[in-house]
Amino acid sequence: MPSIKALNVNHPEHQENLNKNKYEIIREAILICLSNVDELSFPDLEDQVRDHLLRNKVSMELFPKPGSVRWYTKAVQLDLEARGEIERVPKQVPLRFRRIIKKG
């Protein structure tokens, strides 16, 4: 089963081995969800990712345990921050995220 080493913006020395297929599914969902709005809180992002998966008929057998989608959403969110694809909106509590659009 192929895996990906996900980065963690809060702990640069730590990498998490994630199932590559699940990572790609959640990554795509996060980036699409954040493309449709200026910013989202993590609970709203999680809800929108779950809705995206259901709308796109992603088998929930991939995420069978309660909290699985939430855990993957958090792990991928931390990785995307570390890779500079999304960012935290400064001075926001609770945390809010937005997509970074690279120019050029």
mmCIF file of N, CA, C and O in Angstrom:
data_model
loop_
_atom_site.group_PDB
_atom_site.id
_atom_site.type_symbol
_atom_site.label_atom_id
_atom_site.label_comp_id
_atom_site.label_asym_id
_atom_site.label_seq_id
_atom_site.Cartn_x
_atom_site.Cartn_y
_atom_site.Cartn_z
ATOM 1 N N MET A 1 0.854 -1.176 0.000
ATOM 2 C CA MET A 1 0.000 0.000 0.000
ATOM 3 C C MET A 1 0.899 1.238 0.000
ATOM 4 O O MET A 1 1.645 1.454 0.948
ATOM 5 N N PRO A 2 0.830 2.060 -1.050
ATOM 6 C CA PRO A 2 1.687 3.255 -1.122
ATOM 7 C C PRO A 2 1.345 4.255 -0.016
ATOM 8 O O PRO A 2 0.196 4.418 0.350
ATOM 9 N N SER A 3 2.384 4.909 0.491
ATOM 10 C CA SER A 3 2.160 5.916 1.529
ATOM 11 C C SER A 3 2.896 7.199 1.152
ATOM 12 O O SER A 3 3.710 7.223 0.246
ATOM 13 N N ILE A 4 2.556 8.243 1.882
ATOM 14 C CA ILE A 4 3.194 9.547 1.688
ATOM 15 C C ILE A 4 3.639 10.035 3.063
ATOM 16 O O ILE A 4 2.965 9.779 4.065
ATOM 17 N N LYS A 5 4.765 10.697 3.106
ATOM 18 C CA LYS A 5 5.244 11.277 4.359
ATOM 19 C C LYS A 5 4.670 12.689 4.468
ATOM 20 O O LYS A 5 5.117 13.599 3.789
ATOM 21 N N ALA A 6 3.668 12.822 5.308
ATOM 22 C CA ALA A 6 3.030 14.117 5.502
ATOM 23 C C ALA A 6 3.839 14.938 6.499
ATOM 24 O O ALA A 6 4.286 14.419 7.520
ATOM 25 N N LEU A 7 4.000 16.202 6.184
ATOM 26 C CA LEU A 7 4.726 17.132 7.046
ATOM 27 C C LEU A 7 3.779 17.691 8.102
ATOM 28 O O LEU A 7 2.562 17.589 7.980
ATOM 29 N N ASN A 8 4.349 18.308 9.114
ATOM 30 C CA ASN A 8 3.546 18.931 10.163
ATOM 31 C C ASN A 8 4.120 20.319 10.420
ATOM 32 O O ASN A 8 5.251 20.455 10.890
ATOM 33 N N VAL A 9 3.344 21.346 10.088
ATOM 34 C CA VAL A 9 3.800 22.729 10.220
ATOM 35 C C VAL A 9 4.179 23.063 11.670
ATOM 36 O O VAL A 9 5.060 23.875 11.910
ATOM 37 N N ASN A 10 3.533 22.413 12.633
ATOM 38 C CA ASN A 10 3.804 22.689 14.041
ATOM 39 C C ASN A 10 5.030 21.952 14.567
ATOM 40 O O ASN A 10 5.627 22.367 15.563
ATOM 41 N N HIS A 11 5.391 20.848 13.931
ATOM 42 C CA HIS A 11 6.518 20.019 14.359
ATOM 43 C C HIS A 11 7.303 19.592 13.122
ATOM 44 O O HIS A 11 7.137 18.474 12.637
ATOM 45 N N PRO A 12 8.154 20.477 12.592
ATOM 46 C CA PRO A 12 8.876 20.186 11.353
ATOM 47 C C PRO A 12 9.694 18.896 11.390
ATOM 48 O O PRO A 12 9.938 18.291 10.357
ATOM 49 N N GLU A 13 10.091 18.465 12.582
ATOM 50 C CA GLU A 13 10.889 17.245 12.678
ATOM 51 C C GLU A 13 10.021 15.981 12.571
ATOM 52 O O GLU A 13 10.537 14.887 12.408
ATOM 53 N N HIS A 14 8.706 16.136 12.655
ATOM 54 C CA HIS A 14 7.791 14.983 12.647
ATOM 55 C C HIS A 14 7.155 14.814 11.267
ATOM 56 O O HIS A 14 6.690 15.778 10.675
ATOM 57 N N GLN A 15 7.148 13.580 10.789
ATOM 58 C CA GLN A 15 6.435 13.243 9.555
ATOM 59 C C GLN A 15 5.526 12.063 9.850
ATOM 60 O O GLN A 15 5.888 11.162 10.600
ATOM 61 N N GLU A 16 4.358 12.093 9.252
ATOM 62 C CA GLU A 16 3.355 11.051 9.464
ATOM 63 C C GLU A 16 3.212 10.254 8.179
ATOM 64 O O GLU A 16 3.041 10.825 7.103
ATOM 65 N N ASN A 17 3.317 8.924 8.268
ATOM 66 C CA ASN A 17 3.074 8.082 7.101
ATOM 67 C C ASN A 17 1.574 7.931 6.905
ATOM 68 O O ASN A 17 0.894 7.380 7.763
ATOM 69 N N LEU A 18 1.072 8.455 5.787
ATOM 70 C CA LEU A 18 -0.354 8.372 5.475
ATOM 71 C C LEU A 18 -0.560 7.537 4.223
ATOM 72 O O LEU A 18 0.265 7.557 3.307
ATOM 73 N N ASN A 19 -1.689 6.858 4.183
ATOM 74 C CA ASN A 19 -2.095 6.142 2.976
ATOM 75 C C ASN A 19 -2.205 7.163 1.847
ATOM 76 O O ASN A 19 -2.933 8.154 1.962
ATOM 77 N N LYS A 20 -1.454 6.936 0.758
ATOM 78 C CA LYS A 20 -1.386 7.923 -0.326
ATOM 79 C C LYS A 20 -2.742 8.178 -0.968
ATOM 80 O O LYS A 20 -3.084 9.322 -1.271
ATOM 81 N N ASN A 21 -3.542 7.152 -1.157
ATOM 82 C CA ASN A 21 -4.861 7.306 -1.767
ATOM 83 C C ASN A 21 -5.757 8.193 -0.898
ATOM 84 O O ASN A 21 -6.382 9.135 -1.388
ATOM 85 N N LYS A 22 -5.795 7.909 0.398
ATOM 86 C CA LYS A 22 -6.617 8.716 1.308
ATOM 87 C C LYS A 22 -6.093 10.151 1.364
ATOM 88 O O LYS A 22 -6.877 11.103 1.378
ATOM 89 N N TYR A 23 -4.768 10.295 1.408
ATOM 90 C CA TYR A 23 -4.162 11.629 1.424
ATOM 91 C C TYR A 23 -4.619 12.435 0.207
ATOM 92 O O TYR A 23 -5.043 13.586 0.345
ATOM 93 N N GLU A 24 -4.517 11.849 -0.977
ATOM 94 C CA GLU A 24 -4.878 12.561 -2.211
ATOM 95 C C GLU A 24 -6.356 12.939 -2.227
ATOM 96 O O GLU A 24 -6.715 14.033 -2.663
ATOM 97 N N ILE A 25 -7.217 12.054 -1.752
ATOM 98 C CA ILE A 25 -8.655 12.329 -1.708
ATOM 99 C C ILE A 25 -8.934 13.518 -0.787
ATOM 100 O O ILE A 25 -9.666 14.444 -1.150
ATOM 101 N N ILE A 26 -8.358 13.510 0.394
ATOM 102 C CA ILE A 26 -8.590 14.589 1.367
ATOM 103 C C ILE A 26 -7.918 15.879 0.900
ATOM 104 O O ILE A 26 -8.498 16.972 1.021
ATOM 105 N N ARG A 27 -6.719 15.790 0.339
ATOM 106 C CA ARG A 27 -6.023 16.980 -0.173
ATOM 107 C C ARG A 27 -6.874 17.683 -1.220
ATOM 108 O O ARG A 27 -7.076 18.895 -1.169
ATOM 109 N N GLU A 28 -7.363 16.916 -2.183
ATOM 110 C CA GLU A 28 -8.207 17.500 -3.233
ATOM 111 C C GLU A 28 -9.444 18.159 -2.629
ATOM 112 O O GLU A 28 -9.811 19.274 -2.994
ATOM 113 N N ALA A 29 -10.083 17.474 -1.681
ATOM 114 C CA ALA A 29 -11.286 18.024 -1.050
ATOM 115 C C ALA A 29 -10.977 19.331 -0.319
ATOM 116 O O ALA A 29 -11.717 20.313 -0.451
ATOM 117 N N ILE A 30 -9.888 19.376 0.441
ATOM 118 C CA ILE A 30 -9.520 20.600 1.171
ATOM 119 C C ILE A 30 -9.279 21.742 0.200
ATOM 120 O O ILE A 30 -9.789 22.856 0.387
ATOM 121 N N LEU A 31 -8.496 21.495 -0.836
ATOM 122 C CA LEU A 31 -8.170 22.567 -1.784
ATOM 123 C C LEU A 31 -9.406 23.056 -2.527
ATOM 124 O O LEU A 31 -9.564 24.267 -2.746
ATOM 125 N N ILE A 32 -10.300 22.160 -2.882
ATOM 126 C CA ILE A 32 -11.550 22.575 -3.540
ATOM 127 C C ILE A 32 -12.400 23.389 -2.573
ATOM 128 O O ILE A 32 -12.917 24.449 -2.930
ATOM 129 N N CYS A 33 -12.552 22.900 -1.356
ATOM 130 C CA CYS A 33 -13.372 23.614 -0.363
ATOM 131 C C CYS A 33 -12.825 25.009 -0.081
ATOM 132 O O CYS A 33 -13.596 25.967 0.036
ATOM 133 N N LEU A 34 -11.517 25.138 0.012
ATOM 134 C CA LEU A 34 -10.922 26.448 0.285
ATOM 135 C C LEU A 34 -10.875 27.339 -0.950
ATOM 136 O O LEU A 34 -10.682 28.548 -0.822
ATOM 137 N N SER A 35 -11.087 26.767 -2.125
ATOM 138 C CA SER A 35 -11.138 27.583 -3.348
ATOM 139 C C SER A 35 -12.468 28.294 -3.481
ATOM 140 O O SER A 35 -12.579 29.292 -4.190
ATOM 141 N N ASN A 36 -13.486 27.772 -2.800
ATOM 142 C CA ASN A 36 -14.841 28.316 -2.939
ATOM 143 C C ASN A 36 -15.169 29.432 -1.956
ATOM 144 O O ASN A 36 -16.240 30.016 -2.026
ATOM 145 N N VAL A 37 -14.259 29.700 -1.009
ATOM 146 C CA VAL A 37 -14.512 30.702 0.034
ATOM 147 C C VAL A 37 -13.225 31.468 0.322
ATOM 148 O O VAL A 37 -12.144 31.047 -0.084
ATOM 149 N N ASP A 38 -13.356 32.567 1.054
ATOM 150 C CA ASP A 38 -12.164 33.324 1.446
ATOM 151 C C ASP A 38 -11.389 32.595 2.531
ATOM 152 O O ASP A 38 -10.161 32.569 2.527
ATOM 153 N N GLU A 39 -12.115 31.999 3.495
ATOM 154 C CA GLU A 39 -11.480 31.310 4.615
ATOM 155 C C GLU A 39 -12.503 30.432 5.312
ATOM 156 O O GLU A 39 -13.711 30.654 5.188
ATOM 157 N N LEU A 40 -12.008 29.433 6.045
ATOM 158 C CA LEU A 40 -12.877 28.529 6.803
ATOM 159 C C LEU A 40 -12.234 28.189 8.135
ATOM 160 O O LEU A 40 -11.008 28.040 8.216
ATOM 161 N N SER A 41 -13.058 28.019 9.160
ATOM 162 C CA SER A 41 -12.565 27.475 10.428
ATOM 163 C C SER A 41 -12.340 25.980 10.222
ATOM 164 O O SER A 41 -12.872 25.383 9.276
ATOM 165 N N PHE A 42 -11.580 25.357 11.127
ATOM 166 C CA PHE A 42 -11.351 23.921 10.967
ATOM 167 C C PHE A 42 -12.654 23.125 11.037
ATOM 168 O O PHE A 42 -12.873 22.246 10.190
ATOM 169 N N PRO A 43 -13.567 23.387 11.993
ATOM 170 C CA PRO A 43 -14.826 22.615 12.007
ATOM 171 C C PRO A 43 -15.615 22.754 10.698
ATOM 172 O O PRO A 43 -16.181 21.774 10.199
ATOM 173 N N ASP A 44 -15.634 23.970 10.142
ATOM 174 C CA ASP A 44 -16.335 24.168 8.864
ATOM 175 C C ASP A 44 -15.610 23.451 7.724
ATOM 176 O O ASP A 44 -16.247 22.868 6.848
ATOM 177 N N LEU A 45 -14.286 23.488 7.746
ATOM 178 C CA LEU A 45 -13.508 22.782 6.735
ATOM 179 C C LEU A 45 -13.793 21.288 6.811
ATOM 180 O O LEU A 45 -14.039 20.633 5.799
ATOM 181 N N GLU A 46 -13.773 20.754 8.020
ATOM 182 C CA GLU A 46 -14.058 19.324 8.203
ATOM 183 C C GLU A 46 -15.448 18.972 7.654
ATOM 184 O O GLU A 46 -15.608 17.982 6.935
ATOM 185 N N ASP A 47 -16.451 19.779 7.989
ATOM 186 C CA ASP A 47 -17.810 19.537 7.483
ATOM 187 C C ASP A 47 -17.853 19.582 5.965
ATOM 188 O O ASP A 47 -18.493 18.738 5.324
ATOM 189 N N GLN A 48 -17.181 20.564 5.376
ATOM 190 C CA GLN A 48 -17.203 20.690 3.922
ATOM 191 C C GLN A 48 -16.440 19.556 3.244
ATOM 192 O O GLN A 48 -16.838 19.090 2.178
ATOM 193 N N VAL A 49 -15.360 19.098 3.853
ATOM 194 C CA VAL A 49 -14.622 17.956 3.307
ATOM 195 C C VAL A 49 -15.530 16.722 3.328
ATOM 196 O O VAL A 49 -15.646 16.004 2.335
ATOM 197 N N ARG A 50 -16.193 16.482 4.443
ATOM 198 C CA ARG A 50 -17.109 15.339 4.548
ATOM 199 C C ARG A 50 -18.213 15.438 3.491
ATOM 200 O O ARG A 50 -18.512 14.473 2.792
ATOM 201 N N ASP A 51 -18.806 16.623 3.342
ATOM 202 C CA ASP A 51 -19.851 16.826 2.327
ATOM 203 C C ASP A 51 -19.303 16.578 0.924
ATOM 204 O O ASP A 51 -19.978 15.978 0.087
ATOM 205 N N HIS A 52 -18.096 17.048 0.658
ATOM 206 C CA HIS A 52 -17.455 16.847 -0.646
ATOM 207 C C HIS A 52 -17.296 15.351 -0.932
ATOM 208 O O HIS A 52 -17.578 14.889 -2.034
ATOM 209 N N LEU A 53 -16.842 14.599 0.075
ATOM 210 C CA LEU A 53 -16.661 13.160 -0.093
ATOM 211 C C LEU A 53 -17.994 12.489 -0.419
ATOM 212 O O LEU A 53 -18.066 11.645 -1.318
ATOM 213 N N LEU A 54 -19.042 12.872 0.303
ATOM 214 C CA LEU A 54 -20.360 12.277 0.071
ATOM 215 C C LEU A 54 -20.909 12.656 -1.305
ATOM 216 O O LEU A 54 -21.430 11.803 -2.026
ATOM 217 N N ARG A 55 -20.778 13.924 -1.686
ATOM 218 C CA ARG A 55 -21.251 14.383 -3.006
ATOM 219 C C ARG A 55 -20.543 13.660 -4.145
ATOM 220 O O ARG A 55 -21.123 13.405 -5.184
ATOM 221 N N ASN A 56 -19.266 13.365 -3.921
ATOM 222 C CA ASN A 56 -18.468 12.712 -4.962
ATOM 223 C C ASN A 56 -18.432 11.196 -4.808
ATOM 224 O O ASN A 56 -17.617 10.531 -5.440
ATOM 225 N N LYS A 57 -19.324 10.695 -3.956
ATOM 226 C CA LYS A 57 -19.508 9.259 -3.780
ATOM 227 C C LYS A 57 -18.214 8.506 -3.442
ATOM 228 O O LYS A 57 -17.968 7.408 -3.937
ATOM 229 N N VAL A 58 -17.392 9.160 -2.607
ATOM 230 C CA VAL A 58 -16.192 8.492 -2.105
ATOM 231 C C VAL A 58 -16.662 7.464 -1.077
ATOM 232 O O VAL A 58 -17.444 7.781 -0.186
ATOM 233 N N SER A 59 -16.212 6.248 -1.219
ATOM 234 C CA SER A 59 -16.620 5.178 -0.316
ATOM 235 C C SER A 59 -16.168 5.484 1.109
ATOM 236 O O SER A 59 -14.983 5.683 1.360
ATOM 237 N N MET A 60 -17.117 5.513 2.024
ATOM 238 C CA MET A 60 -16.788 5.756 3.421
ATOM 239 C C MET A 60 -16.093 4.542 4.033
ATOM 240 O O MET A 60 -15.608 4.605 5.160
ATOM 241 N N GLU A 61 -16.012 3.441 3.276
ATOM 242 C CA GLU A 61 -15.229 2.290 3.734
ATOM 243 C C GLU A 61 -13.748 2.650 3.830
ATOM 244 O O GLU A 61 -12.995 2.007 4.552
ATOM 245 N N LEU A 62 -13.325 3.682 3.085
ATOM 246 C CA LEU A 62 -11.941 4.157 3.195
ATOM 247 C C LEU A 62 -11.676 4.794 4.558
ATOM 248 O O LEU A 62 -10.547 4.847 5.021
ATOM 249 N N PHE A 63 -12.726 5.332 5.168
ATOM 250 C CA PHE A 63 -12.616 6.029 6.455
ATOM 251 C C PHE A 63 -13.623 5.403 7.433
ATOM 252 O O PHE A 63 -14.587 6.056 7.837
ATOM 253 N N PRO A 64 -13.407 4.135 7.818
ATOM 254 C CA PRO A 64 -14.435 3.390 8.549
ATOM 255 C C PRO A 64 -14.602 3.776 10.024
ATOM 256 O O PRO A 64 -15.690 3.635 10.568
ATOM 257 N N LYS A 65 -13.556 4.255 10.650
ATOM 258 C CA LYS A 65 -13.634 4.535 12.085
ATOM 259 C C LYS A 65 -14.242 5.901 12.342
ATOM 260 O O LYS A 65 -14.002 6.841 11.581
ATOM 261 N N PRO A 66 -15.007 6.042 13.435
ATOM 262 C CA PRO A 66 -15.492 7.369 13.807
ATOM 263 C C PRO A 66 -14.283 8.295 13.987
ATOM 264 O O PRO A 66 -13.289 7.918 14.599
ATOM 265 N N GLY A 67 -14.360 9.467 13.423
ATOM 266 C CA GLY A 67 -13.264 10.420 13.544
ATOM 267 C C GLY A 67 -12.200 10.283 12.470
ATOM 268 O O GLY A 67 -11.263 11.076 12.419
ATOM 269 N N SER A 68 -12.327 9.301 11.605
ATOM 270 C CA SER A 68 -11.329 9.052 10.558
ATOM 271 C C SER A 68 -11.198 10.221 9.582
ATOM 272 O O SER A 68 -10.091 10.640 9.252
ATOM 273 N N VAL A 69 -12.324 10.742 9.121
ATOM 274 C CA VAL A 69 -12.289 11.862 8.180
ATOM 275 C C VAL A 69 -11.690 13.077 8.887
ATOM 276 O O VAL A 69 -10.855 13.779 8.319
ATOM 277 N N ARG A 70 -12.070 13.296 10.126
ATOM 278 C CA ARG A 70 -11.530 14.428 10.892
ATOM 279 C C ARG A 70 -10.015 14.284 11.040
ATOM 280 O O ARG A 70 -9.270 15.247 10.832
ATOM 281 N N TRP A 71 -9.533 13.094 11.408
ATOM 282 C CA TRP A 71 -8.113 12.867 11.618
ATOM 283 C C TRP A 71 -7.339 13.106 10.321
ATOM 284 O O TRP A 71 -6.321 13.799 10.320
ATOM 285 N N TYR A 72 -7.828 12.547 9.221
ATOM 286 C CA TYR A 72 -7.144 12.745 7.941
ATOM 287 C C TYR A 72 -7.191 14.209 7.513
ATOM 288 O O TYR A 72 -6.215 14.738 6.987
ATOM 289 N N THR A 73 -8.329 14.872 7.745
ATOM 290 C CA THR A 73 -8.436 16.284 7.383
ATOM 291 C C THR A 73 -7.397 17.095 8.158
ATOM 292 O O THR A 73 -6.715 17.951 7.585
ATOM 293 N N LYS A 74 -7.233 16.819 9.442
ATOM 294 C CA LYS A 74 -6.251 17.547 10.257
ATOM 295 C C LYS A 74 -4.833 17.243 9.796
ATOM 296 O O LYS A 74 -4.009 18.158 9.633
ATOM 297 N N ALA A 75 -4.518 15.979 9.568
ATOM 298 C CA ALA A 75 -3.171 15.597 9.139
ATOM 299 C C ALA A 75 -2.821 16.236 7.794
ATOM 300 O O ALA A 75 -1.711 16.768 7.615
ATOM 301 N N VAL A 76 -3.764 16.235 6.870
ATOM 302 C CA VAL A 76 -3.500 16.813 5.540
ATOM 303 C C VAL A 76 -3.456 18.332 5.630
ATOM 304 O O VAL A 76 -2.626 18.973 4.983
ATOM 305 N N GLN A 77 -4.301 18.928 6.469
ATOM 306 C CA GLN A 77 -4.264 20.388 6.667
ATOM 307 C C GLN A 77 -2.889 20.821 7.166
ATOM 308 O O GLN A 77 -2.304 21.773 6.649
ATOM 309 N N LEU A 78 -2.334 20.116 8.148
ATOM 310 C CA LEU A 78 -1.007 20.442 8.672
ATOM 311 C C LEU A 78 0.060 20.291 7.586
ATOM 312 O O LEU A 78 0.977 21.109 7.478
ATOM 313 N N ASP A 79 -0.068 19.260 6.753
ATOM 314 C CA ASP A 79 0.871 19.035 5.661
ATOM 315 C C ASP A 79 0.777 20.149 4.622
ATOM 316 O O ASP A 79 1.797 20.677 4.176
ATOM 317 N N LEU A 80 -0.433 20.518 4.243
ATOM 318 C CA LEU A 80 -0.612 21.570 3.230
ATOM 319 C C LEU A 80 -0.091 22.908 3.729
ATOM 320 O O LEU A 80 0.451 23.700 2.950
ATOM 321 N N GLU A 81 -0.222 23.168 5.025
ATOM 322 C CA GLU A 81 0.371 24.385 5.592
ATOM 323 C C GLU A 81 1.890 24.332 5.480
ATOM 324 O O GLU A 81 2.525 25.304 5.073
ATOM 325 N N ALA A 82 2.477 23.199 5.844
ATOM 326 C CA ALA A 82 3.929 23.051 5.794
ATOM 327 C C ALA A 82 4.455 23.190 4.368
ATOM 328 O O ALA A 82 5.557 23.687 4.155
ATOM 329 N N ARG A 83 3.666 22.789 3.384
ATOM 330 C CA ARG A 83 4.073 22.856 1.975
ATOM 331 C C ARG A 83 3.719 24.196 1.315
ATOM 332 O O ARG A 83 3.986 24.408 0.145
ATOM 333 N N GLY A 84 3.061 25.095 2.076
ATOM 334 C CA GLY A 84 2.751 26.419 1.553
ATOM 335 C C GLY A 84 1.583 26.453 0.585
ATOM 336 O O GLY A 84 1.473 27.369 -0.220
ATOM 337 N N GLU A 85 0.671 25.482 0.687
ATOM 338 C CA GLU A 85 -0.508 25.483 -0.184
ATOM 339 C C GLU A 85 -1.716 26.142 0.477
ATOM 340 O O GLU A 85 -2.596 26.646 -0.210
ATOM 341 N N ILE A 86 -1.748 26.102 1.811
ATOM 342 C CA ILE A 86 -2.774 26.814 2.570
ATOM 343 C C ILE A 86 -2.077 27.524 3.726
ATOM 344 O O ILE A 86 -0.917 27.218 4.036
ATOM 345 N N GLU A 87 -2.804 28.457 4.353
ATOM 346 C CA GLU A 87 -2.218 29.173 5.489
ATOM 347 C C GLU A 87 -3.286 29.488 6.511
ATOM 348 O O GLU A 87 -4.481 29.516 6.201
ATOM 349 N N ARG A 88 -2.814 29.729 7.724
ATOM 350 C CA ARG A 88 -3.697 30.186 8.800
ATOM 351 C C ARG A 88 -3.923 31.673 8.624
ATOM 352 O O ARG A 88 -2.985 32.415 8.335
ATOM 353 N N VAL A 89 -5.142 32.092 8.826
ATOM 354 C CA VAL A 89 -5.439 33.519 8.798
ATOM 355 C C VAL A 89 -4.894 34.096 10.110
ATOM 356 O O VAL A 89 -5.216 33.584 11.188
ATOM 357 N N PRO A 90 -4.048 35.116 10.036
ATOM 358 C CA PRO A 90 -3.439 35.653 11.263
ATOM 359 C C PRO A 90 -4.465 36.174 12.260
ATOM 360 O O PRO A 90 -5.499 36.724 11.884
ATOM 361 N N LYS A 91 -4.140 35.986 13.534
ATOM 362 C CA LYS A 91 -4.894 36.564 14.655
ATOM 363 C C LYS A 91 -6.352 36.148 14.679
ATOM 364 O O LYS A 91 -7.228 36.945 15.043
ATOM 365 N N GLN A 92 -6.639 34.895 14.311
ATOM 366 C CA GLN A 92 -8.007 34.395 14.334
ATOM 367 C C GLN A 92 -8.130 33.257 15.346
ATOM 368 O O GLN A 92 -7.328 32.345 15.362
ATOM 369 N N VAL A 93 -9.132 33.346 16.201
ATOM 370 C CA VAL A 93 -9.461 32.279 17.133
ATOM 371 C C VAL A 93 -10.961 32.062 17.011
ATOM 372 O O VAL A 93 -11.725 33.008 17.160
ATOM 373 N N PRO A 94 -11.421 30.864 16.707
ATOM 374 C CA PRO A 94 -10.612 29.683 16.424
ATOM 375 C C PRO A 94 -9.846 29.839 15.104
ATOM 376 O O PRO A 94 -10.131 30.742 14.315
ATOM 377 N N LEU A 95 -8.889 28.938 14.897
ATOM 378 C CA LEU A 95 -8.072 28.981 13.681
ATOM 379 C C LEU A 95 -8.936 28.971 12.434
ATOM 380 O O LEU A 95 -9.936 28.258 12.360
ATOM 381 N N ARG A 96 -8.512 29.787 11.481
ATOM 382 C CA ARG A 96 -9.182 29.833 10.179
ATOM 383 C C ARG A 96 -8.102 29.641 9.119
ATOM 384 O O ARG A 96 -6.959 30.038 9.315
ATOM 385 N N PHE A 97 -8.495 29.019 8.011
ATOM 386 C CA PHE A 97 -7.542 28.684 6.952
ATOM 387 C C PHE A 97 -8.003 29.251 5.629
ATOM 388 O O PHE A 97 -9.193 29.423 5.392
ATOM 389 N N ARG A 98 -7.012 29.519 4.773
ATOM 390 C CA ARG A 98 -7.315 29.971 3.420
ATOM 391 C C ARG A 98 -6.282 29.366 2.464
ATOM 392 O O ARG A 98 -5.182 28.990 2.873
ATOM 393 N N ARG A 99 -6.666 29.300 1.219
ATOM 394 C CA ARG A 99 -5.784 28.749 0.205
ATOM 395 C C ARG A 99 -4.805 29.822 -0.236
ATOM 396 O O ARG A 99 -5.154 31.002 -0.321
ATOM 397 N N ILE A 100 -3.583 29.429 -0.511
ATOM 398 C CA ILE A 100 -2.582 30.338 -1.037
ATOM 399 C C ILE A 100 -2.584 30.181 -2.546
ATOM 400 O O ILE A 100 -2.377 29.077 -3.058
ATOM 401 N N ILE A 101 -2.853 31.260 -3.235
ATOM 402 C CA ILE A 101 -2.839 31.238 -4.689
ATOM 403 C C ILE A 101 -1.493 31.791 -5.139
ATOM 404 O O ILE A 101 -1.185 32.946 -4.882
ATOM 405 N N LYS A 102 -0.730 30.934 -5.789
ATOM 406 C CA LYS A 102 0.598 31.341 -6.250
ATOM 407 C C LYS A 102 0.476 32.019 -7.604
ATOM 408 O O LYS A 102 -0.203 31.522 -8.478
ATOM 409 N N LYS A 103 1.127 33.145 -7.698
ATOM 410 C CA LYS A 103 1.095 33.907 -8.953
ATOM 411 C C LYS A 103 2.316 33.554 -9.785
ATOM 412 O O LYS A 103 3.405 33.375 -9.264
ATOM 413 N N GLY A 104 2.093 33.539 -11.107
ATOM 414 C CA GLY A 104 3.228 33.326 -11.984
ATOM 415 C C GLY A 104 3.325 32.008 -12.559
ATOM 416 O O GLY A 104 3.146 31.006 -12.717
#
